[in-house]
Each structure stands twice: as C-alpha cells, then as structure tokens.
Amino acid sequence: MFLAKVSIKRPVMATMGIMVFLIFGILAFISLNLDLMPDVKIPYVTVQTVYPGAGPKEIETLISKRIEDAVSTVSQIERVESYSLDGVSIVIIEFKSSKDVDVANQEVKDKVDQIINVLPTDAMKPIVQKVDFRAFAIVDVVLSGDLDPRQLYEIADKTLKDRFSQISGVANVNITGGQEREVRVVLDNRLVYENMISLPQLMQTLALNNMDIPGGYFKIGDQEYTVRLKGQFDNVETMKELQVPTAFGPKKLSQFADVQDAGKDIRQRSVYYDLKNDFRNENVVRLGIVKSPEGNVVDVADAIKQALPEIRSTLPEGVNIEIINDRSEFVRSTVEDTMSNIILGVLFTSLVLLIFLANIRSTFIVALTMPISIISTFLLLQVAGLTLNMMTLMGLSVSVGVLVANSVVVLENIFRHKHLGLNNKDASYVGTTEVMVAVLASTLTNLVVFLPIAAMTSIVGQFLRELALAASFATIFSLIYSFTLTPMLSSLILPKAEFTSKLGQKINEFYKTWDEYYRRQLIGVLKSKKRSLILIVGSFVLFILSAIYYGPKLGFEFMPQFDDGKVKIEVELPEGYNLNETASVLKSIEDKVKGHEEVEYLLTDLGKKSNLDIGTNMARMDVQLIDVFERNISLREIIAVFVKELSDVPNAKIVVDYASTMGAGGAPIQLFLLGQDLDKLEELKVSAMNELQGVPGLINLDQSSRSGKPEITVFPKREV
C-alpha cells in the first residue's frame, strides 16, 4: 500500500505531514466558535408591524390579513399564522424544511414592501426577520440607582446600549423597564376651537418644523461647504415659540397648548430581587445582550465583563450596573465537561489497551492515534464552518472507540508477522497491507451510517448533522493514521525481540484460559441444533418482551432539558388589570418562591410574558437557582413544587416551565382550531378547553385567543 510504504521508508516526511495536520488542528481549535448547540436554520419568518392605538380587530383587518394575502404567494409555504394584538400584528410564516431560510426571508420582505402603501399611514414599517432559536440574551445586565426611571432609561438607551453594541459579536441590546422620554403637546380645547385649528393640520405643522434637511454643497471662492438646514427642536422652549397658522393669523404654540417635557406612560418595568444579599429593587432597567450568529458566546460574555469597569467609571454617582445572568457560564461548563469526558475516554481506553496488549510501546502506538485524530478533526470542523458545541463534541466522544479500533487491527497483524520471523519494517508493511481492505471496509460501514445523517435537511437533521460530520471526520483521520502513523511507529519503536513481563505473562495466561473456555462453549452450542435453536428463540423472545414492556415506558422528546437552574413563571391576569395591580399579584408570587433556599435571585418583567404576549395584565418572573451541585432537588422537581404552590393564586393563569435557552421551550402538545367564523371558533375553544381539563397529568393548559380590553366605540353622525 502506498501510504504505508511511504510512511515506513520516509518516516521524517510522514511525521512532517502529520505535524501539519496537528498544528493547523490546534490553530483551528483555538479559533473555533464556542456554542451550546449548532446553528440550526428554523424555517420560520416573522413579520411584525406596530400600529399604535389600534385594537385587535382593526389590526387583523387593516394589517394582518393584507400581509397574509401578500406573503401567501411565496413558494414552499407550509403554514401562515397571525397574531392580532393591541397595537401590533405578528405574522409567522412556516416554510418547508428544504427551503433556504435566507432566501425565504428576502422573498417575504419583497412581498411586504409591495403592500406598504396600502397599510395605514400611521402604522410603523413592518419588520421582517427570520427566526433564530439562538437569538436570546446571553448576558442580562441590571442598571439601578437613586435616579428616577426616566433618567435610568436615558442612560441605558443613550449610553449603555451604544457601548455594548460596539463589542464584537453583539447583535442587539433589548431594554426593559425605566421610562422613555416623551414631549407632550396638551391642547386647550376651547382655544383650539376658537382659533379653528384642526389636529391633522397641527400635527403636520409640527412634523414639517421638526426635521433636518440636507442642502447639498455651496462654494465660496475656492472653499466648498456642506449646507444643512437644521430644523429639529432642541428643547421645549423652542417648540413653544413655534408659529402655527390659524384662521386669525399665525400664533405661538404656547398660546393654545401646554408643551411638556415628560415621560411615556409606564407599561413595562423590571424588578430585581437578590436573595443572597436580601436586596430588592423595583427601580431597575434590564438590558438583555444578544449575540450575533457568528459570535462566540464565551468571548462575547468575557468582553462584556471586561468592559464593565470602564462603563462603571462613566456612570453618575449612585448608579450601579451588574451582571445578573450569564448564560456563557453554562455553555462553558457544558463544553468543558464534554471535553474532559473525551480526555478521560482516551485515558481509560489507553489503560484498557495496556492491560490487553501488555506492552507499553504497543499501547503508546495505538493510544497516540486517538488524540492526533481528534486534534486533526478540528481542522475539518473549521473548514466545514461548524462550531465547537455539544453535538460536535458528542460526535468526537462516540468516535473514541472507532479511533483506536483500526490501529489495533493493524498492530495485531503486524505482531503476527513479527512472530512469523519478519523484521520490524517488513512486518509493518506486510501486516498493514494485508488488513487494508478489511480495515477500509470496517471504516466505510461507519461512514455509511453517519454521512446520510449529515445530509438530512429537517430540523432534527440539522441538529444531528454536526454530530455526524464530526464523527465522520474523526473516523477518516483514524483510517489515515492507521495506515501511516501506526506502521511507521511500529517499524521504529517495536522491540526486535519479544519480551513479556511477569504481569504480561499472567494476563496472557488468563486470556488463554478464557479463550479456551469460550471456545468449548461455542463449539458445544454450534454442534447441537437444539441448543442453537433455544439460544436464537430465547434471544428473540427476550427482545420482544423487552420492547413490549419497556418500550411504551420510554418518553419521547425533541431535545432533552438541561438542569441550568433557570425557571420561568408566566402570569396572566384578567383584562383591565393595571401595572400596579399586576405588580401586587407578582409580589405575592415572589413571597412564595423566595421561601425556597435553592433560589438565588428573581428577575421580574412586568407588562409582558414574551414578545408575543404584551399587556399591563401580564408578567414573567425568571427564577435562578443555585448551582446544581449545591442543591438536593432537581430542576424538574422544583418546577413541580412551584406549580403546586402557585395553583391557588386568585384570578391568575400561571405557567411554570423550563426557561429554555435553546429555543426548545413551549407547549409539547398544541391544537389548532381553524375557520373563518371567530364566534364559532370561540365556542369550540371553550368546549375543547373544558374537555381537556379532565385529562390526567395535564398541566399549564393555555389558549392563545384573548377577549381583549373593554372598548368604547364612537359612531359618527354622517348626516351632520
């Protein structure tokens, strides 16, 4: 064989070739992005449109329905869902798994752009984006202090958001809590009526006088200047002096209106409770920092931590900023645990080889193949655009046994030819060449299993793709090194004369005894047709009984839950609850939860459960538990405890679940009622909910439709 022949005759050249893969493999390992899970392209695209002041029915008629009709012509659509909420429309388009999500996102954007002119003029521009299950905040930062909510929000929005966005790998910074600035023009109705001023006219005047306009270039002599018309209001006093045209001539805005530099009505706020230090603060602003798809979770989190001292030095006195939730720690510990398991696997495999081979040099030859194959695999992982995550590391873990198998077969045959009288070089070449086809066939059987998995396009297939590729790459390198490294080292370091230690002799005697016993039993079974039949039938019956008895008891789920110590408690109260009433209910829930010694801190968002469920009657509490090794109760068990304890909270729909960081959250079973008659659907929904209430073992039963807020409808007198 060419590879074996060159490696034996040109060991220096072979060593240099192996060193190339080793060096580039180490460099690739250093530069590989670290993540918990692979980059899976979920075939979903969302279109979100904000229409301030509109009710759900207007949102559905004027926005949701029009967007649905526009995007329905895009190819390979599986399903279109829309959520029409107070002031916002969310349309979710699901595509077939074979559809390129980036192409789908652009096609949907093009369709939406075509109908922008038919949407309400005061609705904001629709935001089209693809769904990324990894687009969650990797670090949560809390800003607190003695300032009022508006000042805290101003610092978070104008200073901190820009500063964090400058960090490499940060895609977005979400702000919750505080109070946004708002300039209000409060009209005197009597004066407005007397001066015959229409509201649309006033709004147009304010808009036209509050803009900067580029004026091109102007040349004076040899000097060229940029011209800019600066018309934006600098302060409230400037606005008060604005001349507004009326039926009786221009008048100052302040003559018929009060201009106030105020803040928006607070419809969301955050509450932070640190149980370790017994510190509770309701005046906080939460900043959720989201990494970009190409960003490294650990590197981004480390960069944020390094930037904090500098940021703290720029904050006003009495204002504090701290990290309360760092998901990179869980990613780091998970990956490090997996890496340590791989290293332990290599060490234990080497120990087993030493026991069986009873020769340190032989063990060294075979054991060296494993780390070299794994390190070389990192190079192909980088070339393939993969990250270092749970799936790729799992692929390397399951390959450890395969990595050593090829070299053991080759080395065993080399030993056989040495016993026949050949020298090291001849035995290495002949022994390798003789089993080449067998080793190649054995390796191909593994590749035949993994490579089709790597070609799957479904969501599950995308998860398993990186595992399959990592295992395939490691197997390929194992094959190459078994035909190069193993014969080369065998020709150089194997002892010319066979020497077996006393321990080796005892091990060999044990092997011979066991081999003889096994041979006698096997011959006894094969000689008797009756025994062979009993063995075959017994094995088959045992398999069937095991499948029948244990099969139904096995659970099925898309992704196992990790015990990262994070619990979410979503609360929905009846329509009409204001933010203070919601806060009061959450305080009672907080009192129940904080009584558990396993709880480290609580972070509550009042005014929303998620990006889809927003309202002053909603809230979400994030519960962080202490480290899994410091508590005697699992995450699943404490969730069950919370469900039981919070079941008696009056007038509240409460859902307690894993605070999934992998996009695997949500109800495991969902039913859809489809139809055009909303009243009929409501009847069917109530009937279905009543039936499902009696299902044993069912918890967190919820439905997506809401009755909506009380509405005041004004009917104009058209004849006037």
XYZ file of C-alpha atoms in Angstrom:
720
model
C 0.000 0.000 0.000
C 1.311 3.429 -0.973
C 0.616 5.228 2.339
C 2.163 2.510 4.487
C 5.147 2.116 2.173
C 5.962 5.837 2.127
C 5.461 6.175 5.901
C 7.837 3.290 6.636
C 10.507 4.313 4.121
C 10.188 8.098 4.680
C 9.363 8.481 8.392
C 10.547 12.112 8.524
C 8.296 13.114 5.628
C 5.367 11.229 7.165
C 5.997 12.915 10.511
C 6.043 16.357 8.875
C 2.743 15.597 7.139
C 1.161 14.569 10.439
C 2.592 17.668 12.148
C 0.901 19.875 9.536
C -2.499 18.462 10.492
C -1.635 18.737 14.189
C -0.546 22.386 14.032
C -3.462 23.504 11.890
C -5.799 21.428 14.063
C -4.596 23.230 17.198
C -4.978 26.619 15.495
C -8.474 25.656 14.357
C -9.392 24.566 17.895
C -8.303 27.948 19.263
C -10.328 29.887 16.679
C -13.482 27.719 16.668
C -16.575 29.479 17.993
C -17.938 28.062 21.222
C -21.671 27.469 21.481
C -24.123 25.233 23.287
C -25.889 23.944 20.192
C -25.279 24.053 16.420
C -26.584 26.767 14.127
C -29.948 25.382 13.064
C -31.899 27.310 10.450
C -35.519 27.158 11.596
C -37.803 27.520 8.529
C -39.820 30.385 10.010
C -40.021 34.060 9.058
C -41.913 36.648 11.109
C -43.426 39.977 10.074
C -44.077 42.367 12.966
C -45.987 45.615 12.434
C -46.706 48.151 15.173
C -49.886 50.226 14.814
C -50.221 52.399 17.962
C -53.717 52.734 19.379
C -55.375 50.119 17.155
C -57.441 47.266 18.579
C -57.101 43.589 17.611
C -59.956 43.699 15.079
C -58.527 46.730 13.275
C -55.076 45.132 13.363
C -56.445 41.957 11.783
C -58.426 43.745 9.054
C -56.015 46.536 8.139
C -52.655 44.790 8.606
C -52.601 41.053 9.374
C -54.991 39.993 6.598
C -53.234 42.128 3.989
C -49.808 40.791 4.920
C -51.129 37.214 4.912
C -52.531 37.670 1.400
C -49.276 39.213 0.180
C -46.888 36.563 1.518
C -49.102 33.572 0.690
C -47.760 33.569 -2.887
C -44.195 32.819 -1.743
C -43.148 29.303 -2.726
C -42.846 26.312 -0.356
C -45.013 27.750 2.427
C -46.217 25.159 4.918
C -48.450 27.350 7.099
C -49.177 31.007 7.863
C -50.210 32.140 11.360
C -51.074 35.634 12.511
C -51.462 37.202 15.942
C -53.502 40.406 16.064
C -52.878 42.100 19.392
C -53.437 45.565 20.823
C -51.277 47.834 18.689
C -49.240 45.122 16.987
C -49.592 42.499 14.256
C -47.335 39.446 14.132
C -47.473 37.150 11.103
C -45.497 33.900 11.272
C -44.740 32.049 8.028
C -43.584 28.432 8.257
C -41.752 27.040 5.231
C -40.880 23.515 4.202
C -37.597 22.314 5.677
C -35.969 22.230 2.230
C -36.461 25.995 1.785
C -33.393 28.200 2.290
C -34.358 30.465 5.200
C -32.273 33.394 3.947
C -33.968 33.222 0.536
C -37.383 32.899 2.212
C -36.670 35.927 4.396
C -35.801 38.049 1.356
C -38.827 36.852 -0.625
C -41.171 37.700 2.256
C -39.528 41.110 2.620
C -40.047 41.811 -1.089
C -43.739 40.871 -0.856
C -44.273 43.053 2.221
C -42.527 46.012 0.557
C -45.024 45.783 -2.295
C -48.010 46.435 0.011
C -46.551 49.068 2.336
C -48.551 51.755 0.539
C -51.864 50.007 1.314
C -51.132 49.712 5.046
C -52.309 52.501 7.389
C -50.098 55.575 7.036
C -49.585 55.913 10.798
C -48.530 52.270 11.174
C -44.807 51.694 11.553
C -42.815 49.937 8.858
C -43.139 46.124 9.098
C -40.075 44.331 10.457
C -39.276 41.104 8.588
C -36.827 38.701 10.204
C -36.045 35.011 10.238
C -36.408 33.034 13.438
C -33.158 32.181 15.186
C -33.601 29.901 18.207
C -30.206 31.091 19.475
C -31.235 34.768 19.429
C -31.657 35.025 23.180
C -29.830 37.261 25.620
C -26.557 35.611 26.620
C -25.991 38.199 29.342
C -28.561 40.160 31.362
C -27.332 43.403 32.887
C -29.273 45.361 35.505
C -28.920 49.120 35.871
C -30.127 50.554 39.180
C -29.645 53.646 41.277
C -31.117 56.677 43.003
C -32.229 58.327 39.751
C -35.813 58.371 38.536
C -36.943 55.775 35.928
C -36.665 58.263 33.067
C -33.039 59.133 33.858
C -32.121 55.451 34.194
C -33.715 54.682 30.839
C -31.874 57.613 29.264
C -28.529 56.210 30.485
C -29.407 52.707 29.295
C -30.630 53.839 25.872
C -28.167 56.617 25.052
C -25.002 55.337 26.735
C -25.044 51.658 27.636
C -26.834 50.353 24.539
C -24.331 52.041 22.234
C -21.384 50.922 24.358
C -22.440 47.270 24.445
C -23.296 47.317 20.725
C -19.680 48.254 19.976
C -18.452 44.956 21.422
C -17.554 42.471 18.709
C -20.162 39.727 18.424
C -23.084 41.701 19.911
C -26.121 41.835 17.614
C -28.724 43.624 19.717
C -29.433 45.069 23.154
C -33.011 44.781 24.463
C -34.121 47.242 27.144
C -36.912 46.555 29.637
C -38.006 48.900 32.395
C -37.437 52.572 33.045
C -39.400 55.337 31.354
C -38.913 56.669 27.842
C -38.856 60.399 27.235
C -41.957 61.917 25.627
C -42.706 65.519 24.678
C -46.433 66.174 25.103
C -48.459 68.924 23.489
C -51.542 69.330 25.711
C -54.150 71.399 23.860
C -56.643 73.814 25.357
C -59.816 72.585 23.646
C -61.606 75.939 23.931
C -58.741 77.903 22.368
C -58.238 75.316 19.646
C -61.931 75.541 18.758
C -61.970 79.338 18.838
C -58.918 79.538 16.550
C -60.361 76.883 14.195
C -57.241 74.683 14.382
C -57.575 71.083 13.172
C -55.499 68.334 14.764
C -54.190 66.952 11.426
C -53.119 70.471 10.484
C -51.297 70.916 13.804
C -49.574 67.523 13.513
C -48.405 68.368 10.002
C -47.047 71.729 11.150
C -45.100 70.116 13.998
C -43.700 67.429 11.687
C -42.609 69.896 8.986
C -40.852 72.114 11.512
C -39.057 69.266 13.283
C -36.618 67.971 10.683
C -33.085 68.485 9.417
C -32.780 68.792 5.635
C -29.535 68.368 3.657
C -28.861 71.327 1.357
C -26.093 69.949 -0.830
C -22.842 71.865 -1.341
C -22.027 75.571 -1.681
C -18.787 77.059 -2.936
C -17.340 80.392 -1.806
C -14.177 81.119 -3.690
C -12.006 78.014 -3.551
C -13.638 76.698 -0.379
C -16.542 74.218 -0.621
C -19.064 73.985 2.214
C -21.718 71.426 3.112
C -25.137 73.013 3.560
C -27.612 71.661 6.102
C -30.945 73.112 7.134
C -31.250 72.485 10.878
C -34.890 72.480 11.878
C -35.204 69.915 14.663
C -36.353 71.250 18.009
C -33.562 71.433 20.573
C -35.777 71.903 23.602
C -39.317 72.527 24.774
C -38.876 76.310 24.832
C -38.151 76.315 21.090
C -41.345 74.354 20.467
C -43.388 76.814 22.485
C -42.258 79.636 20.174
C -43.380 77.778 17.029
C -45.717 79.872 14.869
C -48.845 77.887 13.979
C -51.140 79.169 11.192
C -54.717 79.775 12.346
C -57.834 81.374 10.870
C -56.803 84.627 12.590
C -53.160 84.607 11.587
C -50.041 82.844 12.983
C -49.970 82.256 16.720
C -47.414 80.763 19.052
C -47.988 77.153 20.062
C -47.799 78.166 23.726
C -50.838 80.433 23.271
C -53.243 77.491 22.966
C -51.226 74.481 24.199
C -49.027 73.441 27.091
C -45.776 71.804 25.907
C -44.399 69.347 28.483
C -41.094 67.513 28.563
C -42.395 64.350 30.240
C -42.167 60.584 30.025
C -44.306 57.948 28.381
C -46.846 56.082 30.449
C -45.005 53.204 32.109
C -46.465 49.986 30.705
C -43.466 47.778 31.473
C -40.948 47.683 34.268
C -38.470 45.300 35.865
C -37.973 44.184 39.463
C -34.759 42.592 40.731
C -34.538 40.621 43.977
C -31.158 39.291 45.128
C -31.928 36.738 47.840
C -28.268 36.216 48.750
C -27.862 39.820 49.867
C -31.563 40.322 50.676
C -31.703 43.240 48.248
C -34.867 44.150 46.327
C -35.108 46.997 43.827
C -38.141 47.987 41.770
C -36.371 50.874 40.043
C -34.168 48.933 37.623
C -33.589 48.772 33.884
C -32.807 45.385 32.382
C -30.519 45.138 29.355
C -30.563 41.807 27.526
C -27.478 41.492 25.301
C -27.989 39.236 22.267
C -25.003 37.866 20.360
C -24.726 37.732 16.575
C -24.895 34.327 14.799
C -21.150 34.355 14.139
C -20.266 35.491 17.648
C -18.599 33.304 20.257
C -20.791 33.053 23.378
C -17.875 32.870 25.792
C -15.779 35.551 24.067
C -18.714 37.978 23.892
C -19.574 37.439 27.571
C -15.918 37.878 28.578
C -15.704 41.095 26.544
C -18.806 42.421 28.315
C -17.283 41.647 31.717
C -14.019 43.357 30.751
C -15.910 46.468 29.623
C -17.899 46.818 32.872
C -15.188 48.566 34.975
C -14.771 51.245 32.299
C -18.551 51.635 31.965
C -18.985 51.945 35.752
C -16.479 54.804 35.822
C -18.653 56.822 33.409
C -21.912 56.396 35.341
C -23.275 59.102 37.665
C -22.713 58.718 41.375
C -25.235 56.397 42.998
C -25.894 54.426 39.794
C -24.816 50.795 39.713
C -24.571 48.204 36.945
C -24.069 44.475 37.384
C -24.390 41.195 35.504
C -27.097 39.005 36.996
C -27.486 36.330 34.343
C -24.538 34.974 32.374
C -25.521 32.063 30.143
C -21.954 31.705 28.880
C -21.040 30.073 32.198
C -23.405 27.189 31.471
C -22.094 26.894 27.900
C -18.510 26.974 29.124
C -19.066 24.361 31.848
C -21.033 22.094 29.498
C -18.360 22.160 26.791
C -15.563 21.761 29.341
C -17.329 18.753 30.885
C -17.700 17.162 27.460
C -14.046 17.837 26.633
C -12.944 16.330 29.947
C -15.082 13.262 29.224
C -13.325 12.864 25.872
C -9.919 13.132 27.572
C -10.948 10.612 30.230
C -12.223 8.333 27.475
C -8.840 8.480 25.761
C -7.003 7.784 29.036
C -9.224 4.869 30.067
C -9.063 3.409 26.574
C -5.269 3.597 26.751
C -5.339 1.867 30.140
C -7.519 -0.936 28.786
C -5.170 -1.293 25.813
C -2.214 -1.568 28.171
C -3.944 -4.361 30.074
C -4.842 -6.258 26.916
C -1.646 -5.642 24.920
C 0.607 -5.984 27.977
C 3.214 -3.843 26.203
C 3.902 -0.145 26.800
C 5.317 0.504 23.323
C 2.355 -1.093 21.597
C -0.022 0.842 23.831
C 1.796 4.078 23.020
C 1.466 3.474 19.258
C -2.259 2.813 19.431
C -3.070 5.434 22.090
C -1.256 8.159 20.147
C -3.705 7.724 17.274
C -6.658 8.967 19.342
C -5.550 12.492 20.346
C -3.891 13.097 16.961
C -7.088 12.096 15.136
C -9.237 14.291 17.398
C -6.950 17.325 17.062
C -6.809 16.911 13.280
C -10.605 16.747 13.185
C -10.816 20.339 14.455
C -9.270 21.482 11.166
C -12.084 19.960 9.109
C -14.670 21.296 11.570
C -13.421 24.810 10.874
C -13.291 24.216 7.105
C -16.907 22.974 7.220
C -17.976 26.127 9.091
C -19.007 24.285 12.265
C -18.709 25.403 15.874
C -17.458 23.668 18.974
C -20.742 22.674 20.597
C -22.479 19.791 22.306
C -23.204 17.947 19.063
C -19.710 18.154 17.545
C -18.125 17.138 20.845
C -20.624 14.297 21.156
C -19.584 13.155 17.683
C -15.968 13.067 18.837
C -16.978 11.217 22.011
C -18.753 8.398 20.184
C -15.765 8.099 17.840
C -13.162 7.393 20.523
C -13.720 3.638 20.281
C -13.574 3.710 16.480
C -10.364 5.754 16.545
C -8.470 3.002 18.312
C -10.093 0.016 16.577
C -8.373 0.481 13.204
C -4.922 0.839 14.747
C -5.457 -2.206 16.985
C -6.331 -4.378 13.973
C -3.278 -3.151 12.047
C -0.947 -3.516 15.039
C -2.220 -7.003 15.840
C -1.462 -8.158 12.295
C 1.990 -6.566 12.443
C 2.689 -8.570 15.619
C 1.535 -11.735 13.878
C 4.051 -11.259 11.077
C 6.805 -10.474 13.588
C 6.094 -13.832 15.219
C 6.481 -15.407 11.773
C 10.055 -14.111 11.626
C 9.848 -10.823 9.702
C 11.791 -7.771 10.867
C 10.025 -4.611 12.046
C 9.904 -2.830 8.669
C 8.781 -5.845 6.663
C 6.267 -6.890 9.313
C 4.862 -3.340 9.442
C 4.430 -3.140 5.665
C 3.091 -6.671 5.110
C 0.865 -6.555 8.197
C -0.686 -3.216 7.189
C -1.195 -4.160 3.540
C -2.789 -7.478 4.414
C -5.618 -5.981 6.506
C -6.019 -2.809 4.460
C -9.219 -3.940 2.737
C -10.762 -5.220 5.973
C -9.967 -2.005 7.869
C -11.202 0.128 4.975
C -14.458 -1.839 4.781
C -14.956 -1.538 8.543
C -14.430 2.231 8.390
C -16.777 2.638 5.444
C -19.569 0.931 7.387
C -19.297 3.706 9.994
C -19.267 6.398 7.325
C -22.295 4.828 5.636
C -24.179 5.271 8.916
C -23.112 8.864 9.651
C -22.940 10.554 6.244
C -26.652 10.087 5.378
C -27.492 11.719 8.717
C -25.328 14.683 7.717
C -27.395 15.024 4.534
C -30.745 15.337 6.367
C -32.455 18.710 5.883
C -35.101 18.545 8.616
C -34.704 20.461 11.883
C -33.682 17.262 13.680
C -31.300 16.518 10.809
C -29.667 19.918 11.211
C -29.041 19.174 14.884
C -27.544 15.760 14.109
C -25.607 16.991 11.065
C -22.709 18.355 13.084
C -22.536 15.196 15.205
C -22.420 13.068 12.048
C -19.788 15.241 10.365
C -17.564 15.322 13.459
C -17.763 11.534 13.806
C -17.092 11.078 10.071
C -14.095 13.430 10.079
C -12.585 11.680 13.110
C -13.148 8.263 11.513
C -11.460 9.359 8.274
C -8.402 10.631 10.145
C -8.332 7.417 12.175
C -8.200 5.442 8.926
C -5.413 7.614 7.525
C -3.288 7.387 10.667
C -3.791 3.625 10.988
C -2.182 3.319 7.518
C 0.571 5.867 8.201
C 1.328 6.572 11.856
C 0.803 3.024 13.141
C 3.090 1.197 10.643
C 5.683 3.990 10.837
C 5.960 3.822 14.637
C 5.802 0.023 14.573
C 8.815 -0.088 12.282
C 10.736 2.273 14.563
C 9.944 1.552 18.211
C 8.631 -2.005 18.474
C 11.169 -4.237 20.247
C 13.092 -6.516 17.902
C 12.877 -9.370 20.374
C 9.606 -10.095 22.107
C 9.708 -9.500 25.835
C 6.824 -10.151 28.164
C 6.854 -9.078 31.804
C 5.598 -11.252 34.641
C 2.356 -9.257 34.718
C 2.036 -9.686 30.965
C 2.598 -13.427 31.297
C -0.160 -13.717 33.901
C -2.523 -11.670 31.733
C -1.730 -13.878 28.733
C -2.421 -16.989 30.813
C -5.790 -15.544 31.838
C -6.597 -14.767 28.201
C -5.725 -18.307 27.153
C -7.875 -19.795 29.907
C -10.829 -17.585 28.995
C -10.301 -18.218 25.281
C -10.306 -21.974 25.828
C -13.479 -21.799 27.928
C -15.249 -19.651 25.355
C -14.141 -21.970 22.521
C -15.554 -25.036 24.283
C -18.897 -23.335 24.964
C -19.185 -22.064 21.414
C -18.408 -25.481 19.906
C -20.935 -27.076 22.244
C -23.689 -24.726 21.052
C -22.822 -24.971 17.364
C -22.683 -28.788 17.386
C -26.206 -29.072 18.822
C -29.084 -27.831 16.649
C -31.361 -27.947 19.671
C -29.100 -25.655 21.724
C -28.657 -23.292 18.780
C -32.423 -23.092 18.283
C -33.047 -22.494 22.001
C -30.434 -19.707 22.031
C -31.891 -18.000 18.944
C -35.522 -18.299 20.069
C -34.656 -17.220 23.625
C -32.820 -14.132 22.399
C -35.707 -13.221 20.096
C -38.317 -13.699 22.851
C -36.233 -11.611 25.272
C -36.039 -8.840 22.673
C -39.802 -8.886 22.034
C -40.675 -8.905 25.749
C -38.282 -6.025 26.441
C -39.747 -3.994 23.576
C -43.322 -4.650 24.702
C -42.727 -3.966 28.395
C -40.164 -1.157 28.398
C -40.890 0.440 25.012
C -44.121 2.239 25.997
C -42.464 3.491 29.187
C -39.784 5.373 27.283
C -40.538 9.058 26.792
C -40.057 10.900 23.528
C -38.886 14.499 23.201
C -37.125 16.636 20.622
C -34.392 17.930 22.903
C -33.519 16.910 26.475
C -33.742 19.610 29.115
C -30.552 20.729 30.825
C -30.516 21.491 34.516
C -29.176 25.021 34.158
C -31.113 26.188 37.213
C -33.410 28.525 35.282
C -37.198 28.555 35.743
C -39.736 30.867 34.139
C -43.078 31.748 35.716
C -45.517 33.369 33.283
C -48.534 35.129 34.781
C -51.644 36.428 33.038
C -54.361 38.285 34.903
C -57.837 39.302 33.684
C -58.092 42.153 31.191
C -58.283 45.522 32.886
C -55.546 44.960 35.474
C -53.141 47.892 35.503
C -49.404 47.593 36.082
C -49.602 48.312 39.819
C -52.268 45.632 40.347
C -50.170 43.161 38.353
C -47.138 44.078 40.461
C -49.140 43.366 43.620
C -50.013 39.849 42.410
C -46.399 39.212 41.406
C -45.292 40.313 44.875
C -47.447 37.562 46.404
C -45.920 35.029 43.974
C -42.476 36.348 44.841
C -43.144 35.763 48.553
C -43.969 32.115 47.846
C -40.954 31.499 45.595
C -38.338 33.228 47.737
C -39.080 30.862 50.628
C -37.047 28.123 48.942
C -33.382 28.076 49.896
C -32.481 26.877 46.391
C -33.461 30.249 44.858
C -30.567 32.635 44.193
C -32.319 35.626 42.619
C -35.566 36.697 40.931
C -35.884 38.980 37.913
C -39.424 40.026 37.013
C -40.632 41.743 33.849
C -43.991 43.424 34.454
C -46.068 44.203 31.370
C -45.210 41.230 29.162
C -44.850 37.459 29.152
C -42.960 37.320 25.875
C -42.537 39.308 22.685
C -45.931 37.984 21.552
C -47.819 38.471 24.825
C -47.670 42.116 25.905
C -50.031 43.920 28.266
C -50.250 45.501 31.699
C -52.055 42.379 32.938
C -49.094 40.112 32.095
C -45.741 39.390 33.703
C -42.850 36.969 33.631
C -40.603 36.024 36.526
C -37.195 34.476 35.839
C -36.019 32.358 38.762
C -32.341 31.475 39.047
C -31.475 28.560 41.322
C -28.137 27.919 42.971
C -25.667 25.553 41.320
C -26.943 22.037 40.665
C -24.195 20.558 42.872
C -25.206 22.749 45.816
C -28.883 21.722 45.960
C -30.628 18.458 46.758
C -33.540 18.957 44.377
C -33.563 18.788 40.588
C -34.902 21.459 38.266
C -37.827 19.242 37.274
C -38.764 18.659 40.921
C -38.681 22.321 41.902
C -40.853 23.210 38.894
C -43.415 20.692 40.171
C -43.230 22.317 43.625
C -43.809 25.784 42.155
C -46.783 24.533 40.114
C -48.406 23.161 43.261
C -47.691 26.212 45.435
C -48.886 28.759 42.868
C -52.063 26.934 41.889
C -54.131 28.855 44.459
C -53.215 32.396 43.324
C -56.613 34.012 42.610
C -57.585 35.306 39.144
C -54.241 34.322 37.636
C -53.269 31.972 34.829
C -49.814 30.764 35.804
C -47.442 28.682 33.694
C -44.261 27.331 35.301
C -41.736 25.831 32.913
C -38.082 25.497 31.996
C -36.582 28.841 30.979
C -35.166 27.212 27.859
C -32.018 28.788 26.424
C -32.133 26.678 23.280
C -35.456 27.532 21.758
C -36.819 24.164 22.857
C -39.404 25.682 25.181
C -43.125 25.883 24.586
C -46.022 23.502 24.973
C -45.158 19.958 23.828
C -48.723 19.432 22.538
C -50.562 22.151 20.605
C -54.007 22.017 18.992
C -55.115 24.441 16.266
C -58.732 25.422 15.596
C -59.095 26.757 12.053
C -62.011 28.627 10.485
C -63.371 31.990 9.338
C -66.169 32.396 11.919
C -64.463 33.766 15.043
C -67.579 33.414 17.215
C -67.892 29.735 16.299
C -64.192 29.212 16.970
C -64.636 30.739 20.431
C -67.444 28.262 21.176
C -65.303 25.338 20.025
C -62.367 26.644 22.031
C -64.385 26.751 25.259
C -65.720 23.248 24.598
C -62.236 21.887 23.880
C -60.768 23.531 26.985
C -63.487 22.002 29.168
C -62.813 18.544 27.733
C -59.044 18.841 28.135
C -59.306 19.967 31.759
C -60.141 16.396 32.738
C -57.073 14.799 31.118
C -54.929 13.299 33.916
C -51.360 14.588 34.114
C -52.120 17.714 32.079
C -50.717 20.993 33.446
C -50.246 24.535 32.123
C -53.295 24.330 29.839
C -53.500 27.608 27.935
C -55.009 29.138 24.799
C -53.829 31.945 22.523
C -57.078 33.864 21.939
C -57.923 36.673 24.345
C -61.173 38.520 24.983
C -59.474 41.901 24.672
C -59.900 45.107 26.614
C -63.249 46.870 27.082
C -63.801 49.081 24.041
C -65.583 52.406 23.560
C -66.959 52.638 20.024
C -67.819 56.063 18.578
C -70.351 56.163 15.705
C -70.227 59.436 13.722
C -73.440 61.208 12.662
C -72.906 61.130 8.923
C -75.796 63.498 8.157
C -74.220 66.361 10.148
